[in-house]
């Protein structure tokens, strides 16, 4: 029997857009504008380089060996999977925990928790298809991000790496928790026990917040928003 534990919470997300352009000005003003744009571009490039580590590479944790793989989840879609196996043989023989984080969430936001767990039991951390780490062989559309697609991805990844869903415990948050509910209801997923943090019946912004999604944000501001956004992911 699958045991479920659910915690209701509030997930925040940020949506940004970048705009640019130079108006015709006098020579000194145009030079200053060009210098400002160059500084913005440099800062944006630095932010991109700094953020790349969030989506690529193995993540060593104390007392565990780490392996990173891109695993085919459906035709043309591959997901990043991180696996930690405890160096202690007794801990390595315990049931695996499958960890599915929320919408846009990065590993760094969960590092303290996973650092504690990784030496105690095997961990399978799966990054869902809306994240930057996912690879597509085609241009996706809205239908490619339906909840059922996410849940079927998880089932396919576990099958590909040889982990039986019925043998695992689950930990999930926000989107991760929601897709697990979908998978459990449809019979696409199974498990021994599941802890769900803040599952969402729908992803809807309040009316007052919707205009904010359309506001432009300069590149310099985008670079400064990224670090707190890492820790705010669900």
PDB file of C-alpha atoms in Angstrom:
ATOM      1  CA  UNK A   1       0.000   0.000   0.000  1.00  0.00           C
ATOM      2  CA  UNK A   2       1.305   3.425  -0.896  1.00  0.00           C
ATOM      3  CA  UNK A   3       1.408   5.822   2.040  1.00  0.00           C
ATOM      4  CA  UNK A   4       1.074   9.508   1.228  1.00  0.00           C
ATOM      5  CA  UNK A   5       2.031  12.541   3.302  1.00  0.00           C
ATOM      6  CA  UNK A   6       1.213  15.986   1.960  1.00  0.00           C
ATOM      7  CA  UNK A   7       2.182  19.446   3.203  1.00  0.00           C
ATOM      8  CA  UNK A   8       0.380  22.537   1.941  1.00  0.00           C
ATOM      9  CA  UNK A   9       2.636  25.487   1.214  1.00  0.00           C
ATOM     10  CA  UNK A  10       3.155  28.480  -1.012  1.00  0.00           C
ATOM     11  CA  UNK A  11       5.490  28.296  -4.004  1.00  0.00           C
ATOM     12  CA  UNK A  12       6.835  31.439  -5.571  1.00  0.00           C
ATOM     13  CA  UNK A  13       8.212  31.661  -9.059  1.00  0.00           C
ATOM     14  CA  UNK A  14       9.677  34.406 -11.043  1.00  0.00           C
ATOM     15  CA  UNK A  15       9.108  35.155 -14.736  1.00  0.00           C
ATOM     16  CA  UNK A  16      11.464  37.579 -16.525  1.00  0.00           C
ATOM     17  CA  UNK A  17      11.894  39.081 -19.971  1.00  0.00           C
ATOM     18  CA  UNK A  18      14.918  40.927 -21.407  1.00  0.00           C
ATOM     19  CA  UNK A  19      14.596  43.921 -23.750  1.00  0.00           C
ATOM     20  CA  UNK A  20      17.228  46.141 -25.303  1.00  0.00           C
ATOM     21  CA  UNK A  21      17.632  49.066 -27.721  1.00  0.00           C
ATOM     22  CA  UNK A  22      19.577  52.296 -28.248  1.00  0.00           C
ATOM     23  CA  UNK A  23      17.970  55.658 -29.119  1.00  0.00           C
ATOM     24  CA  UNK A  24      19.712  58.197 -31.317  1.00  0.00           C
ATOM     25  CA  UNK A  25      21.603  60.605 -29.074  1.00  0.00           C
ATOM     26  CA  UNK A  26      24.470  63.053 -29.075  1.00  0.00           C
ATOM     27  CA  UNK A  27      27.955  61.537 -29.278  1.00  0.00           C
ATOM     28  CA  UNK A  28      28.714  61.633 -25.513  1.00  0.00           C
ATOM     29  CA  UNK A  29      25.276  60.233 -24.631  1.00  0.00           C
ATOM     30  CA  UNK A  30      25.533  57.518 -27.287  1.00  0.00           C
ATOM     31  CA  UNK A  31      28.951  56.502 -25.994  1.00  0.00           C
ATOM     32  CA  UNK A  32      27.627  56.285 -22.456  1.00  0.00           C
ATOM     33  CA  UNK A  33      24.664  54.234 -23.664  1.00  0.00           C
ATOM     34  CA  UNK A  34      26.970  51.870 -25.571  1.00  0.00           C
ATOM     35  CA  UNK A  35      29.158  51.453 -22.490  1.00  0.00           C
ATOM     36  CA  UNK A  36      26.079  50.671 -20.405  1.00  0.00           C
ATOM     37  CA  UNK A  37      24.870  48.066 -22.900  1.00  0.00           C
ATOM     38  CA  UNK A  38      28.324  46.485 -22.986  1.00  0.00           C
ATOM     39  CA  UNK A  39      28.346  46.280 -19.193  1.00  0.00           C
ATOM     40  CA  UNK A  40      24.874  44.736 -19.225  1.00  0.00           C
ATOM     41  CA  UNK A  41      25.933  42.174 -21.825  1.00  0.00           C
ATOM     42  CA  UNK A  42      29.054  41.265 -19.839  1.00  0.00           C
ATOM     43  CA  UNK A  43      27.042  40.862 -16.664  1.00  0.00           C
ATOM     44  CA  UNK A  44      24.461  38.708 -18.443  1.00  0.00           C
ATOM     45  CA  UNK A  45      27.235  36.509 -19.856  1.00  0.00           C
ATOM     46  CA  UNK A  46      28.827  36.153 -16.429  1.00  0.00           C
ATOM     47  CA  UNK A  47      25.460  35.226 -14.927  1.00  0.00           C
ATOM     48  CA  UNK A  48      24.896  32.624 -17.659  1.00  0.00           C
ATOM     49  CA  UNK A  49      28.325  31.070 -17.079  1.00  0.00           C
ATOM     50  CA  UNK A  50      27.837  31.092 -13.312  1.00  0.00           C
ATOM     51  CA  UNK A  51      24.403  29.493 -13.603  1.00  0.00           C
ATOM     52  CA  UNK A  52      25.516  26.737 -15.989  1.00  0.00           C
ATOM     53  CA  UNK A  53      26.947  24.654 -13.138  1.00  0.00           C
ATOM     54  CA  UNK A  54      23.428  24.417 -11.713  1.00  0.00           C
ATOM     55  CA  UNK A  55      22.353  22.167 -14.597  1.00  0.00           C
ATOM     56  CA  UNK A  56      25.428  20.124 -15.488  1.00  0.00           C
ATOM     57  CA  UNK A  57      27.962  17.867 -13.825  1.00  0.00           C
ATOM     58  CA  UNK A  58      28.181  15.386 -10.983  1.00  0.00           C
ATOM     59  CA  UNK A  59      27.538  16.701  -7.465  1.00  0.00           C
ATOM     60  CA  UNK A  60      29.805  15.112  -4.846  1.00  0.00           C
ATOM     61  CA  UNK A  61      28.261  14.751  -1.391  1.00  0.00           C
ATOM     62  CA  UNK A  62      29.935  13.458   1.791  1.00  0.00           C
ATOM     63  CA  UNK A  63      29.758   9.708   2.308  1.00  0.00           C
ATOM     64  CA  UNK A  64      28.352   8.921  -1.147  1.00  0.00           C
ATOM     65  CA  UNK A  65      29.436   8.316  -4.728  1.00  0.00           C
ATOM     66  CA  UNK A  66      27.658  10.370  -7.391  1.00  0.00           C
ATOM     67  CA  UNK A  67      26.750   9.541 -10.976  1.00  0.00           C
ATOM     68  CA  UNK A  68      25.136  11.864 -13.520  1.00  0.00           C
ATOM     69  CA  UNK A  69      23.284  10.607 -16.603  1.00  0.00           C
ATOM     70  CA  UNK A  70      21.021  11.957 -19.329  1.00  0.00           C
ATOM     71  CA  UNK A  71      18.255   9.364 -19.597  1.00  0.00           C
ATOM     72  CA  UNK A  72      15.744   9.074 -22.408  1.00  0.00           C
ATOM     73  CA  UNK A  73      12.255   9.722 -21.021  1.00  0.00           C
ATOM     74  CA  UNK A  74      10.249   9.747 -24.260  1.00  0.00           C
ATOM     75  CA  UNK A  75      11.074  10.019 -27.975  1.00  0.00           C
ATOM     76  CA  UNK A  76      13.282  13.063 -28.397  1.00  0.00           C
ATOM     77  CA  UNK A  77      13.397  13.989 -24.686  1.00  0.00           C
ATOM     78  CA  UNK A  78      16.226  13.238 -22.225  1.00  0.00           C
ATOM     79  CA  UNK A  79      16.275  14.165 -18.537  1.00  0.00           C
ATOM     80  CA  UNK A  80      19.183  14.723 -16.191  1.00  0.00           C
ATOM     81  CA  UNK A  81      19.397  12.137 -13.405  1.00  0.00           C
ATOM     82  CA  UNK A  82      21.728  12.317 -10.402  1.00  0.00           C
ATOM     83  CA  UNK A  83      22.267   9.165  -8.331  1.00  0.00           C
ATOM     84  CA  UNK A  84      24.058   8.933  -5.016  1.00  0.00           C
ATOM     85  CA  UNK A  85      25.115   5.598  -3.548  1.00  0.00           C
ATOM     86  CA  UNK A  86      26.374   5.565   0.061  1.00  0.00           C
ATOM     87  CA  UNK A  87      29.942   4.390   0.528  1.00  0.00           C
ATOM     88  CA  UNK A  88      28.774   2.445   3.586  1.00  0.00           C
ATOM     89  CA  UNK A  89      27.688  -0.997   2.335  1.00  0.00           C
ATOM     90  CA  UNK A  90      24.809  -1.325   4.807  1.00  0.00           C
ATOM     91  CA  UNK A  91      23.371   2.046   3.810  1.00  0.00           C
ATOM     92  CA  UNK A  92      23.877   1.268   0.105  1.00  0.00           C
ATOM     93  CA  UNK A  93      21.656  -1.795   0.485  1.00  0.00           C
ATOM     94  CA  UNK A  94      18.648   0.165   1.716  1.00  0.00           C
ATOM     95  CA  UNK A  95      15.621   1.038  -0.389  1.00  0.00           C
ATOM     96  CA  UNK A  96      16.207   3.935  -2.799  1.00  0.00           C
ATOM     97  CA  UNK A  97      14.573   7.317  -2.381  1.00  0.00           C
ATOM     98  CA  UNK A  98      13.395   9.016  -5.574  1.00  0.00           C
ATOM     99  CA  UNK A  99      13.466  12.815  -5.309  1.00  0.00           C
ATOM    100  CA  UNK A 100      11.406  14.972  -7.712  1.00  0.00           C
ATOM    101  CA  UNK A 101      11.689  18.716  -7.073  1.00  0.00           C
ATOM    102  CA  UNK A 102       9.382  21.535  -8.157  1.00  0.00           C
ATOM    103  CA  UNK A 103       8.957  23.744 -11.216  1.00  0.00           C
ATOM    104  CA  UNK A 104      12.326  25.158 -12.250  1.00  0.00           C
ATOM    105  CA  UNK A 105      13.907  24.069  -8.964  1.00  0.00           C
ATOM    106  CA  UNK A 106      17.665  23.451  -8.945  1.00  0.00           C
ATOM    107  CA  UNK A 107      19.701  21.032  -6.864  1.00  0.00           C
ATOM    108  CA  UNK A 108      21.390  23.807  -4.874  1.00  0.00           C
ATOM    109  CA  UNK A 109      18.106  24.672  -3.186  1.00  0.00           C
ATOM    110  CA  UNK A 110      17.955  21.116  -1.811  1.00  0.00           C
ATOM    111  CA  UNK A 111      21.656  20.605  -1.114  1.00  0.00           C
ATOM    112  CA  UNK A 112      21.410  20.747   2.731  1.00  0.00           C
ATOM    113  CA  UNK A 113      18.692  18.088   2.800  1.00  0.00           C
ATOM    114  CA  UNK A 114      20.324  15.803   0.243  1.00  0.00           C
ATOM    115  CA  UNK A 115      23.700  16.171   1.939  1.00  0.00           C
ATOM    116  CA  UNK A 116      22.126  14.658   5.048  1.00  0.00           C
ATOM    117  CA  UNK A 117      20.369  11.843   3.193  1.00  0.00           C
ATOM    118  CA  UNK A 118      22.935  10.769   0.593  1.00  0.00           C
ATOM    119  CA  UNK A 119      25.159   8.903   3.051  1.00  0.00           C
ATOM    120  CA  UNK A 120      22.188   7.057   4.587  1.00  0.00           C
ATOM    121  CA  UNK A 121      20.453   5.498   1.572  1.00  0.00           C
ATOM    122  CA  UNK A 122      20.589   5.500  -2.248  1.00  0.00           C
ATOM    123  CA  UNK A 123      19.091   8.646  -3.798  1.00  0.00           C
ATOM    124  CA  UNK A 124      17.731   9.089  -7.341  1.00  0.00           C
ATOM    125  CA  UNK A 125      17.241  12.801  -8.165  1.00  0.00           C
ATOM    126  CA  UNK A 126      15.307  13.391 -11.396  1.00  0.00           C
ATOM    127  CA  UNK A 127      15.067  16.813 -13.053  1.00  0.00           C
ATOM    128  CA  UNK A 128      11.796  17.188 -14.932  1.00  0.00           C
ATOM    129  CA  UNK A 129      11.423  18.301 -18.538  1.00  0.00           C
ATOM    130  CA  UNK A 130      10.670  21.992 -17.938  1.00  0.00           C
ATOM    131  CA  UNK A 131      14.153  22.510 -16.497  1.00  0.00           C
ATOM    132  CA  UNK A 132      17.165  23.800 -18.413  1.00  0.00           C
ATOM    133  CA  UNK A 133      18.961  20.476 -18.015  1.00  0.00           C
ATOM    134  CA  UNK A 134      16.389  18.648 -20.189  1.00  0.00           C
ATOM    135  CA  UNK A 135      17.323  18.050 -23.820  1.00  0.00           C
ATOM    136  CA  UNK A 136      14.794  18.072 -26.679  1.00  0.00           C
ATOM    137  CA  UNK A 137      15.336  16.902 -30.251  1.00  0.00           C
ATOM    138  CA  UNK A 138      12.368  19.010 -31.332  1.00  0.00           C
ATOM    139  CA  UNK A 139      10.704  22.314 -30.534  1.00  0.00           C
ATOM    140  CA  UNK A 140       8.277  21.594 -27.669  1.00  0.00           C
ATOM    141  CA  UNK A 141       4.835  23.126 -27.315  1.00  0.00           C
ATOM    142  CA  UNK A 142       2.414  23.511 -24.427  1.00  0.00           C
ATOM    143  CA  UNK A 143       1.042  19.982 -24.805  1.00  0.00           C
ATOM    144  CA  UNK A 144       4.541  18.569 -24.250  1.00  0.00           C
ATOM    145  CA  UNK A 145       4.419  19.851 -20.663  1.00  0.00           C
ATOM    146  CA  UNK A 146       1.086  18.318 -19.644  1.00  0.00           C
ATOM    147  CA  UNK A 147       1.125  16.755 -16.180  1.00  0.00           C
ATOM    148  CA  UNK A 148       0.710  13.267 -17.606  1.00  0.00           C
ATOM    149  CA  UNK A 149       3.851  13.771 -19.723  1.00  0.00           C
ATOM    150  CA  UNK A 150       5.839  14.621 -16.609  1.00  0.00           C
ATOM    151  CA  UNK A 151       4.569  11.566 -14.737  1.00  0.00           C
ATOM    152  CA  UNK A 152       5.202   9.242 -17.673  1.00  0.00           C
ATOM    153  CA  UNK A 153       8.746  10.658 -17.908  1.00  0.00           C
ATOM    154  CA  UNK A 154       9.463   9.601 -14.339  1.00  0.00           C
ATOM    155  CA  UNK A 155       8.152   6.083 -14.970  1.00  0.00           C
ATOM    156  CA  UNK A 156      10.258   5.800 -18.132  1.00  0.00           C
ATOM    157  CA  UNK A 157      13.416   7.047 -16.397  1.00  0.00           C
ATOM    158  CA  UNK A 158      13.052   4.551 -13.549  1.00  0.00           C
ATOM    159  CA  UNK A 159      12.542   1.732 -16.043  1.00  0.00           C
ATOM    160  CA  UNK A 160      15.625   2.834 -18.000  1.00  0.00           C
ATOM    161  CA  UNK A 161      17.880   2.806 -14.926  1.00  0.00           C
ATOM    162  CA  UNK A 162      16.445  -0.457 -13.571  1.00  0.00           C
ATOM    163  CA  UNK A 163      14.582   0.848 -10.533  1.00  0.00           C
ATOM    164  CA  UNK A 164      11.143  -0.641  -9.825  1.00  0.00           C
ATOM    165  CA  UNK A 165       8.704   2.094  -8.716  1.00  0.00           C
ATOM    166  CA  UNK A 166       6.997  -0.283  -6.286  1.00  0.00           C
ATOM    167  CA  UNK A 167      10.261  -0.658  -4.349  1.00  0.00           C
ATOM    168  CA  UNK A 168      11.001   3.039  -3.743  1.00  0.00           C
ATOM    169  CA  UNK A 169      10.090   5.789  -1.316  1.00  0.00           C
ATOM    170  CA  UNK A 170       9.320   9.210  -2.805  1.00  0.00           C
ATOM    171  CA  UNK A 171      10.032  12.787  -1.807  1.00  0.00           C
ATOM    172  CA  UNK A 172       8.569  15.544  -3.983  1.00  0.00           C
ATOM    173  CA  UNK A 173       7.734  19.231  -3.961  1.00  0.00           C
ATOM    174  CA  UNK A 174       5.289  21.497  -5.820  1.00  0.00           C
ATOM    175  CA  UNK A 175       5.237  20.370  -9.477  1.00  0.00           C
ATOM    176  CA  UNK A 176       7.033  17.162  -8.466  1.00  0.00           C
ATOM    177  CA  UNK A 177       4.318  16.347  -5.950  1.00  0.00           C
ATOM    178  CA  UNK A 178       1.563  17.198  -8.423  1.00  0.00           C
ATOM    179  CA  UNK A 179       2.928  14.949 -11.153  1.00  0.00           C
ATOM    180  CA  UNK A 180       3.260  12.079  -8.669  1.00  0.00           C
ATOM    181  CA  UNK A 181      -0.412  12.444  -7.733  1.00  0.00           C
ATOM    182  CA  UNK A 182      -1.262  12.227 -11.426  1.00  0.00           C
ATOM    183  CA  UNK A 183       0.935   9.165 -11.864  1.00  0.00           C
ATOM    184  CA  UNK A 184      -0.500   7.406  -8.802  1.00  0.00           C
ATOM    185  CA  UNK A 185      -4.083   8.115  -9.868  1.00  0.00           C
ATOM    186  CA  UNK A 186      -3.527   6.770 -13.388  1.00  0.00           C
ATOM    187  CA  UNK A 187      -1.499   3.770 -12.235  1.00  0.00           C
ATOM    188  CA  UNK A 188       1.591   4.970 -14.120  1.00  0.00           C
ATOM    189  CA  UNK A 189       3.601   5.141 -10.872  1.00  0.00           C
ATOM    190  CA  UNK A 190       3.720   3.175  -7.653  1.00  0.00           C
ATOM    191  CA  UNK A 191       5.756   3.151  -4.470  1.00  0.00           C
ATOM    192  CA  UNK A 192       6.018   2.204  -0.827  1.00  0.00           C
ATOM    193  CA  UNK A 193       5.619   5.663   0.705  1.00  0.00           C
ATOM    194  CA  UNK A 194       5.542   9.241  -0.513  1.00  0.00           C
ATOM    195  CA  UNK A 195       6.110  12.580   1.199  1.00  0.00           C
ATOM    196  CA  UNK A 196       4.655  15.423  -0.848  1.00  0.00           C
ATOM    197  CA  UNK A 197       5.419  19.065  -0.143  1.00  0.00           C
ATOM    198  CA  UNK A 198       2.873  21.581  -1.480  1.00  0.00           C
ATOM    199  CA  UNK A 199       1.204  19.730  -4.373  1.00  0.00           C
ATOM    200  CA  UNK A 200      -0.727  22.095  -6.640  1.00  0.00           C
ATOM    201  CA  UNK A 201      -4.151  21.320  -8.120  1.00  0.00           C
ATOM    202  CA  UNK A 202      -3.497  24.133 -10.626  1.00  0.00           C
ATOM    203  CA  UNK A 203      -0.766  26.651 -11.424  1.00  0.00           C
ATOM    204  CA  UNK A 204      -2.671  29.930 -11.470  1.00  0.00           C
ATOM    205  CA  UNK A 205      -1.368  33.421 -10.744  1.00  0.00           C
ATOM    206  CA  UNK A 206      -3.765  35.840  -9.011  1.00  0.00           C
ATOM    207  CA  UNK A 207      -5.221  38.572 -11.189  1.00  0.00           C
ATOM    208  CA  UNK A 208      -3.160  41.293  -9.505  1.00  0.00           C
ATOM    209  CA  UNK A 209       0.096  39.458 -10.287  1.00  0.00           C
ATOM    210  CA  UNK A 210      -0.502  38.697 -13.957  1.00  0.00           C
ATOM    211  CA  UNK A 211       0.541  42.144 -15.270  1.00  0.00           C
ATOM    212  CA  UNK A 212       3.875  41.693 -13.503  1.00  0.00           C
ATOM    213  CA  UNK A 213       4.670  38.728 -15.765  1.00  0.00           C
ATOM    214  CA  UNK A 214       4.659  41.060 -18.767  1.00  0.00           C
ATOM    215  CA  UNK A 215       6.974  43.688 -17.328  1.00  0.00           C
ATOM    216  CA  UNK A 216      10.434  43.889 -18.963  1.00  0.00           C
ATOM    217  CA  UNK A 217      13.508  43.416 -16.808  1.00  0.00           C
ATOM    218  CA  UNK A 218      16.907  44.810 -17.902  1.00  0.00           C
ATOM    219  CA  UNK A 219      19.776  42.375 -18.255  1.00  0.00           C
ATOM    220  CA  UNK A 220      21.531  43.815 -15.247  1.00  0.00           C
ATOM    221  CA  UNK A 221      18.439  43.202 -13.137  1.00  0.00           C
ATOM    222  CA  UNK A 222      18.071  39.681 -14.543  1.00  0.00           C
ATOM    223  CA  UNK A 223      21.598  38.820 -13.440  1.00  0.00           C
ATOM    224  CA  UNK A 224      20.866  40.025  -9.921  1.00  0.00           C
ATOM    225  CA  UNK A 225      17.569  38.151  -9.669  1.00  0.00           C
ATOM    226  CA  UNK A 226      19.038  34.759 -10.579  1.00  0.00           C
ATOM    227  CA  UNK A 227      20.843  34.002  -7.273  1.00  0.00           C
ATOM    228  CA  UNK A 228      17.789  34.432  -4.982  1.00  0.00           C
ATOM    229  CA  UNK A 229      15.697  32.636  -7.585  1.00  0.00           C
ATOM    230  CA  UNK A 230      17.884  29.558  -7.112  1.00  0.00           C
ATOM    231  CA  UNK A 231      16.882  29.338  -3.455  1.00  0.00           C
ATOM    232  CA  UNK A 232      13.262  30.247  -4.069  1.00  0.00           C
ATOM    233  CA  UNK A 233      12.516  27.289  -6.362  1.00  0.00           C
ATOM    234  CA  UNK A 234      10.132  24.641  -5.101  1.00  0.00           C
TER     235      UNK A 234
END
